[in-house]
């Protein structure tokens, strides 16, 4: 979408405040404290800045779909920005602001400016959102409201809007239509299934939204799976989780189950028994799952924000925009990889994280990996790490992913990466801590059965260090299979704690050991988000490195041999 001047993506009451320019995109979930509005992403150049009460300019958002819930919580608790101003396309925070206005009568202005006007406003110290204009330091930028008239709705769509399927479905269609207009969609499209990300108890706002929709009689119309939740549903009381947290987290899961969603409780829905097929139109939230579905499976889904995931599940209709269409799936940047010899499994999360940094706002094609044979779990780790640093909903890997051939746009540019770049990522992931490891974190995203077996094999004949806790988070279906074949018993015999339903992005004390100060992980996603979410130092390494840390209580002190 290109604009001359500015467009009002979400109308709001006139707001004003100091202008704050975020020099890089940010994920509000894991990057912004939902209680205060402070930037907590330790990898972000503006970590520590307060967003509350400011007119916040940023190129776009990135990362987690749960950012919409974080923004809604900030609006409801009075710590939201005064307004949000974007230069590029943005859905996640836009949706959060839309829900704040439509469901809670707490409007927050969201604007999209042309590149030139964005740059002009970025030089201001104070900005005011007035009716029809942004005013700042003698500057005036005209604003135009979005008009829904160009959207071609079917009779069935209009029946939803008219309340034929109840008030919850009417609201869901209203929100879906508003997002379709903001995205420039010409019409809506059917989807075959949905995946709910908003079941993570990231803040009280998630529960408020879900229980209000359930109370309005909401019921999903397409098969709908659920993301990891914030507690081990069956055991959180026994684990000592405080009722003040465990109760609302369980109620949130219950609300979505009442609306007809399956309690799959996994952030890796592509590991379920019936993954989507190529070109299948689906509606998934959870950033790693979206990137994996588009890139590895060849299915089609926009990275839907939390709350919009439910709206689409209630109607079976999504805006026909973005990577639902052919042209937007084209690669606009080539990342040429000089592959280090002798690499191990740590290559994939590090390279995914780096690829996202190098392609924060566009789909890349990676070359130079054609001779590798990544497993599905390698690609899972790659996609999850990529999704933390890029807003793009997919990527291509030449010779590996199904749509890579002939996918490069004529105007695509090329960047090269090699061992030195990956070594810099390793150093960045391992900058904190003194080498002592109190906790080893496996399962971000959820460990598959194959990963559990690989971990059990490496631990055979060993037991974790007495001062180091090792925890695997995984989906219910993987745990059940692992208990049937003895894998979970082998892990538990080695001193590993196995926890279903929740994941590292939603874990809380005391399941997360309160005494732990340094965490080791083989996940690029958790190496990125972990410091801000947990307040602990985080170290990173391969699966073998993490096993060695679990057994010895110490992290490797030097680069792996293949990067030295």
mmCIF file of C-alpha atoms in Angstrom, residues 115-350:
data_model
loop_
_atom_site.group_PDB
_atom_site.id
_atom_site.type_symbol
_atom_site.label_atom_id
_atom_site.label_comp_id
_atom_site.label_asym_id
_atom_site.label_seq_id
_atom_site.Cartn_x
_atom_site.Cartn_y
_atom_site.Cartn_z
ATOM 1 C CA UNK A 115 7.912 7.607 3.339
ATOM 2 C CA UNK A 116 8.561 11.330 2.842
ATOM 3 C CA UNK A 117 5.999 12.453 5.403
ATOM 4 C CA UNK A 118 7.179 9.832 7.871
ATOM 5 C CA UNK A 119 10.719 11.171 7.588
ATOM 6 C CA UNK A 120 9.466 14.739 8.055
ATOM 7 C CA UNK A 121 7.535 13.799 11.183
ATOM 8 C CA UNK A 122 10.507 11.806 12.495
ATOM 9 C CA UNK A 123 12.400 15.080 12.885
ATOM 10 C CA UNK A 124 9.787 16.558 15.246
ATOM 11 C CA UNK A 125 10.047 16.654 19.023
ATOM 12 C CA UNK A 126 6.301 16.818 19.759
ATOM 13 C CA UNK A 127 3.299 15.724 17.712
ATOM 14 C CA UNK A 128 -0.460 16.120 17.915
ATOM 15 C CA UNK A 129 -3.057 14.007 16.126
ATOM 16 C CA UNK A 130 -5.832 16.443 15.205
ATOM 17 C CA UNK A 131 -8.965 15.710 13.157
ATOM 18 C CA UNK A 132 -7.727 15.201 9.599
ATOM 19 C CA UNK A 133 -4.072 16.044 10.220
ATOM 20 C CA UNK A 134 -0.866 15.416 12.149
ATOM 21 C CA UNK A 135 0.628 18.618 13.529
ATOM 22 C CA UNK A 136 4.212 18.833 14.748
ATOM 23 C CA UNK A 137 6.692 21.696 15.161
ATOM 24 C CA UNK A 138 5.014 23.817 12.483
ATOM 25 C CA UNK A 139 4.457 20.774 10.271
ATOM 26 C CA UNK A 140 1.027 19.719 9.017
ATOM 27 C CA UNK A 141 0.355 16.377 7.300
ATOM 28 C CA UNK A 142 -3.120 15.711 5.917
ATOM 29 C CA UNK A 143 -4.794 12.457 6.938
ATOM 30 C CA UNK A 144 -7.419 10.540 4.989
ATOM 31 C CA UNK A 145 -9.733 7.974 6.611
ATOM 32 C CA UNK A 146 -9.964 4.546 5.010
ATOM 33 C CA UNK A 147 -13.176 3.855 3.135
ATOM 34 C CA UNK A 148 -14.656 0.335 3.001
ATOM 35 C CA UNK A 149 -16.607 0.907 -0.188
ATOM 36 C CA UNK A 150 -14.100 -0.837 -2.476
ATOM 37 C CA UNK A 151 -14.349 -4.142 -0.571
ATOM 38 C CA UNK A 152 -16.492 -6.671 -2.452
ATOM 39 C CA UNK A 153 -18.515 -8.558 0.155
ATOM 40 C CA UNK A 154 -20.671 -11.586 -0.614
ATOM 41 C CA UNK A 155 -24.241 -11.967 0.570
ATOM 42 C CA UNK A 156 -22.967 -14.432 3.168
ATOM 43 C CA UNK A 157 -20.434 -11.872 4.435
ATOM 44 C CA UNK A 158 -23.152 -9.257 4.753
ATOM 45 C CA UNK A 159 -25.353 -11.714 6.636
ATOM 46 C CA UNK A 160 -22.618 -11.989 9.263
ATOM 47 C CA UNK A 161 -22.474 -8.206 9.532
ATOM 48 C CA UNK A 162 -26.256 -8.056 9.881
ATOM 49 C CA UNK A 163 -26.179 -10.407 12.871
ATOM 50 C CA UNK A 164 -27.583 -13.522 11.212
ATOM 51 C CA UNK A 165 -25.078 -15.679 13.112
ATOM 52 C CA UNK A 166 -25.197 -13.843 16.410
ATOM 53 C CA UNK A 167 -23.474 -10.813 17.931
ATOM 54 C CA UNK A 168 -20.015 -12.386 18.343
ATOM 55 C CA UNK A 169 -19.872 -13.448 14.698
ATOM 56 C CA UNK A 170 -21.124 -9.996 13.646
ATOM 57 C CA UNK A 171 -18.337 -8.317 15.589
ATOM 58 C CA UNK A 172 -15.834 -10.801 14.173
ATOM 59 C CA UNK A 173 -16.873 -9.977 10.619
ATOM 60 C CA UNK A 174 -16.807 -6.254 11.395
ATOM 61 C CA UNK A 175 -13.201 -6.541 12.605
ATOM 62 C CA UNK A 176 -12.230 -8.744 9.655
ATOM 63 C CA UNK A 177 -13.698 -6.240 7.198
ATOM 64 C CA UNK A 178 -11.888 -3.344 8.880
ATOM 65 C CA UNK A 179 -8.577 -5.198 8.621
ATOM 66 C CA UNK A 180 -9.281 -6.107 4.996
ATOM 67 C CA UNK A 181 -9.754 -2.419 4.183
ATOM 68 C CA UNK A 182 -6.558 -1.503 6.012
ATOM 69 C CA UNK A 183 -4.680 -4.172 4.059
ATOM 70 C CA UNK A 184 -6.084 -3.012 0.731
ATOM 71 C CA UNK A 185 -7.858 -6.312 0.072
ATOM 72 C CA UNK A 186 -10.455 -6.426 -2.695
ATOM 73 C CA UNK A 187 -12.477 -9.195 -1.051
ATOM 74 C CA UNK A 188 -12.423 -11.923 1.578
ATOM 75 C CA UNK A 189 -11.463 -15.546 1.049
ATOM 76 C CA UNK A 190 -12.495 -18.847 2.619
ATOM 77 C CA UNK A 191 -10.051 -20.625 4.937
ATOM 78 C CA UNK A 192 -10.044 -24.313 5.801
ATOM 79 C CA UNK A 193 -8.715 -24.114 9.374
ATOM 80 C CA UNK A 194 -7.427 -21.726 12.015
ATOM 81 C CA UNK A 195 -4.810 -21.708 14.772
ATOM 82 C CA UNK A 196 -5.393 -19.525 17.837
ATOM 83 C CA UNK A 197 -2.387 -17.726 19.329
ATOM 84 C CA UNK A 198 -4.364 -15.528 21.720
ATOM 85 C CA UNK A 199 -4.728 -18.345 24.280
ATOM 86 C CA UNK A 200 -1.358 -17.422 25.850
ATOM 87 C CA UNK A 201 -1.953 -15.429 29.031
ATOM 88 C CA UNK A 202 0.356 -12.604 28.015
ATOM 89 C CA UNK A 203 -1.750 -10.123 29.971
ATOM 90 C CA UNK A 204 -5.217 -9.787 31.514
ATOM 91 C CA UNK A 205 -6.423 -8.254 28.245
ATOM 92 C CA UNK A 206 -6.230 -11.644 26.514
ATOM 93 C CA UNK A 207 -8.605 -13.134 29.058
ATOM 94 C CA UNK A 208 -10.945 -10.148 28.986
ATOM 95 C CA UNK A 209 -11.282 -10.429 25.206
ATOM 96 C CA UNK A 210 -11.777 -14.203 25.118
ATOM 97 C CA UNK A 211 -14.333 -14.364 27.924
ATOM 98 C CA UNK A 212 -16.290 -11.479 26.461
ATOM 99 C CA UNK A 213 -16.446 -13.228 23.067
ATOM 100 C CA UNK A 214 -17.373 -16.554 24.673
ATOM 101 C CA UNK A 215 -20.062 -14.789 26.697
ATOM 102 C CA UNK A 216 -21.517 -13.429 23.456
ATOM 103 C CA UNK A 217 -22.014 -17.001 22.226
ATOM 104 C CA UNK A 218 -19.027 -17.227 19.876
ATOM 105 C CA UNK A 219 -18.459 -20.605 18.135
ATOM 106 C CA UNK A 220 -15.769 -21.407 15.573
ATOM 107 C CA UNK A 221 -16.946 -22.385 12.085
ATOM 108 C CA UNK A 222 -13.734 -24.060 10.841
ATOM 109 C CA UNK A 223 -11.483 -26.635 12.561
ATOM 110 C CA UNK A 224 -9.415 -24.630 15.034
ATOM 111 C CA UNK A 225 -6.316 -25.634 16.989
ATOM 112 C CA UNK A 226 -4.827 -23.832 19.973
ATOM 113 C CA UNK A 227 -1.347 -22.549 20.669
ATOM 114 C CA UNK A 228 0.720 -23.323 23.740
ATOM 115 C CA UNK A 229 -0.878 -21.893 26.847
ATOM 116 C CA UNK A 230 0.747 -20.417 29.948
ATOM 117 C CA UNK A 231 0.371 -23.366 32.339
ATOM 118 C CA UNK A 232 0.576 -27.149 32.329
ATOM 119 C CA UNK A 233 -3.209 -27.383 32.347
ATOM 120 C CA UNK A 234 -3.554 -30.584 34.372
ATOM 121 C CA UNK A 235 -0.741 -30.025 36.845
ATOM 122 C CA UNK A 236 -0.222 -26.311 37.495
ATOM 123 C CA UNK A 237 -1.591 -26.446 41.035
ATOM 124 C CA UNK A 238 0.665 -29.364 41.939
ATOM 125 C CA UNK A 239 3.595 -27.472 40.435
ATOM 126 C CA UNK A 240 2.995 -24.599 42.848
ATOM 127 C CA UNK A 241 1.904 -22.010 40.284
ATOM 128 C CA UNK A 242 0.129 -19.210 42.185
ATOM 129 C CA UNK A 243 -3.643 -19.230 41.728
ATOM 130 C CA UNK A 244 -3.518 -15.542 40.833
ATOM 131 C CA UNK A 245 -1.699 -16.530 37.621
ATOM 132 C CA UNK A 246 -2.654 -20.156 37.045
ATOM 133 C CA UNK A 247 -6.366 -19.522 37.484
ATOM 134 C CA UNK A 248 -6.681 -16.824 34.786
ATOM 135 C CA UNK A 249 -4.335 -18.747 32.472
ATOM 136 C CA UNK A 250 -6.500 -21.858 32.726
ATOM 137 C CA UNK A 251 -9.685 -19.802 32.337
ATOM 138 C CA UNK A 252 -8.266 -18.346 29.116
ATOM 139 C CA UNK A 253 -7.728 -21.827 27.708
ATOM 140 C CA UNK A 254 -11.216 -22.837 28.833
ATOM 141 C CA UNK A 255 -12.765 -19.850 27.064
ATOM 142 C CA UNK A 256 -11.355 -20.890 23.703
ATOM 143 C CA UNK A 257 -12.347 -24.511 24.245
ATOM 144 C CA UNK A 258 -15.897 -23.337 24.994
ATOM 145 C CA UNK A 259 -15.845 -21.545 21.654
ATOM 146 C CA UNK A 260 -15.075 -24.845 19.924
ATOM 147 C CA UNK A 261 -11.275 -24.827 19.580
ATOM 148 C CA UNK A 262 -9.354 -28.093 20.092
ATOM 149 C CA UNK A 263 -7.101 -28.082 23.183
ATOM 150 C CA UNK A 264 -3.984 -29.007 21.214
ATOM 151 C CA UNK A 265 -1.902 -26.529 23.251
ATOM 152 C CA UNK A 266 1.114 -26.399 20.929
ATOM 153 C CA UNK A 267 3.128 -23.661 19.269
ATOM 154 C CA UNK A 268 4.113 -26.188 16.574
ATOM 155 C CA UNK A 269 0.748 -27.112 15.013
ATOM 156 C CA UNK A 270 2.537 -28.325 11.882
ATOM 157 C CA UNK A 271 3.613 -31.381 13.952
ATOM 158 C CA UNK A 272 0.017 -32.492 14.485
ATOM 159 C CA UNK A 273 -1.328 -35.513 12.617
ATOM 160 C CA UNK A 274 -2.890 -33.519 9.750
ATOM 161 C CA UNK A 275 -0.634 -30.616 8.703
ATOM 162 C CA UNK A 276 -1.855 -28.275 5.963
ATOM 163 C CA UNK A 277 -1.144 -29.164 2.347
ATOM 164 C CA UNK A 278 0.475 -27.045 -0.336
ATOM 165 C CA UNK A 279 -1.606 -24.017 -1.398
ATOM 166 C CA UNK A 280 -4.206 -24.711 1.300
ATOM 167 C CA UNK A 281 -5.660 -21.394 2.558
ATOM 168 C CA UNK A 282 -5.438 -21.405 6.348
ATOM 169 C CA UNK A 283 -5.620 -18.749 9.066
ATOM 170 C CA UNK A 284 -2.802 -19.221 11.529
ATOM 171 C CA UNK A 285 -1.411 -16.965 14.194
ATOM 172 C CA UNK A 286 1.848 -17.764 16.119
ATOM 173 C CA UNK A 287 4.725 -16.320 14.163
ATOM 174 C CA UNK A 288 6.927 -19.420 13.900
ATOM 175 C CA UNK A 289 3.984 -21.525 12.729
ATOM 176 C CA UNK A 290 3.035 -18.980 10.061
ATOM 177 C CA UNK A 291 6.563 -18.867 8.651
ATOM 178 C CA UNK A 292 6.850 -22.672 8.709
ATOM 179 C CA UNK A 293 3.436 -23.200 7.088
ATOM 180 C CA UNK A 294 4.130 -20.800 4.224
ATOM 181 C CA UNK A 295 7.790 -21.634 3.714
ATOM 182 C CA UNK A 296 8.151 -25.366 4.383
ATOM 183 C CA UNK A 297 4.644 -26.700 3.754
ATOM 184 C CA UNK A 298 3.703 -24.265 0.984
ATOM 185 C CA UNK A 299 0.360 -23.524 2.647
ATOM 186 C CA UNK A 300 -0.997 -19.974 2.569
ATOM 187 C CA UNK A 301 -1.603 -17.738 5.563
ATOM 188 C CA UNK A 302 -0.977 -14.153 6.484
ATOM 189 C CA UNK A 303 0.657 -13.654 9.896
ATOM 190 C CA UNK A 304 -2.651 -12.963 11.599
ATOM 191 C CA UNK A 305 -2.574 -11.005 14.854
ATOM 192 C CA UNK A 306 -4.041 -12.334 18.072
ATOM 193 C CA UNK A 307 -7.800 -11.624 18.221
ATOM 194 C CA UNK A 308 -8.076 -11.565 14.419
ATOM 195 C CA UNK A 309 -7.273 -15.290 14.565
ATOM 196 C CA UNK A 310 -10.506 -15.860 16.487
ATOM 197 C CA UNK A 311 -12.495 -13.475 14.287
ATOM 198 C CA UNK A 312 -11.506 -15.497 11.215
ATOM 199 C CA UNK A 313 -12.228 -18.789 12.982
ATOM 200 C CA UNK A 314 -15.742 -17.533 13.819
ATOM 201 C CA UNK A 315 -16.521 -16.627 10.204
ATOM 202 C CA UNK A 316 -14.266 -18.873 8.108
ATOM 203 C CA UNK A 317 -13.308 -15.757 6.122
ATOM 204 C CA UNK A 318 -10.045 -13.823 5.925
ATOM 205 C CA UNK A 319 -8.884 -10.766 3.977
ATOM 206 C CA UNK A 320 -7.566 -11.856 0.576
ATOM 207 C CA UNK A 321 -4.249 -10.045 0.866
ATOM 208 C CA UNK A 322 -0.544 -10.578 1.337
ATOM 209 C CA UNK A 323 0.805 -14.087 0.888
ATOM 210 C CA UNK A 324 -2.625 -15.563 0.203
ATOM 211 C CA UNK A 325 -1.867 -14.173 -3.270
ATOM 212 C CA UNK A 326 0.916 -15.273 -5.631
ATOM 213 C CA UNK A 327 2.846 -12.061 -6.240
ATOM 214 C CA UNK A 328 3.535 -11.167 -2.575
ATOM 215 C CA UNK A 329 5.227 -14.566 -2.080
ATOM 216 C CA UNK A 330 8.115 -13.466 -4.303
ATOM 217 C CA UNK A 331 11.584 -13.025 -2.803
ATOM 218 C CA UNK A 332 12.791 -9.434 -2.855
ATOM 219 C CA UNK A 333 16.214 -10.109 -1.353
ATOM 220 C CA UNK A 334 18.748 -12.872 -1.996
ATOM 221 C CA UNK A 335 20.901 -13.931 0.951
ATOM 222 C CA UNK A 336 23.902 -15.789 -0.439
ATOM 223 C CA UNK A 337 25.332 -18.040 2.274
ATOM 224 C CA UNK A 338 28.986 -19.081 2.321
ATOM 225 C CA UNK A 339 28.348 -22.259 4.276
ATOM 226 C CA UNK A 340 30.934 -23.027 6.969
ATOM 227 C CA UNK A 341 32.336 -26.540 6.764
ATOM 228 C CA UNK A 342 31.565 -28.960 9.562
ATOM 229 C CA UNK A 343 28.591 -27.004 10.880
ATOM 230 C CA UNK A 344 26.254 -28.530 13.449
ATOM 231 C CA UNK A 345 22.572 -28.043 14.220
ATOM 232 C CA UNK A 346 23.231 -24.605 15.747
ATOM 233 C CA UNK A 347 23.628 -23.320 12.184
ATOM 234 C CA UNK A 348 19.880 -23.283 11.570
ATOM 235 C CA UNK A 349 18.619 -21.090 14.429
ATOM 236 C CA UNK A 350 21.580 -18.711 14.086
#
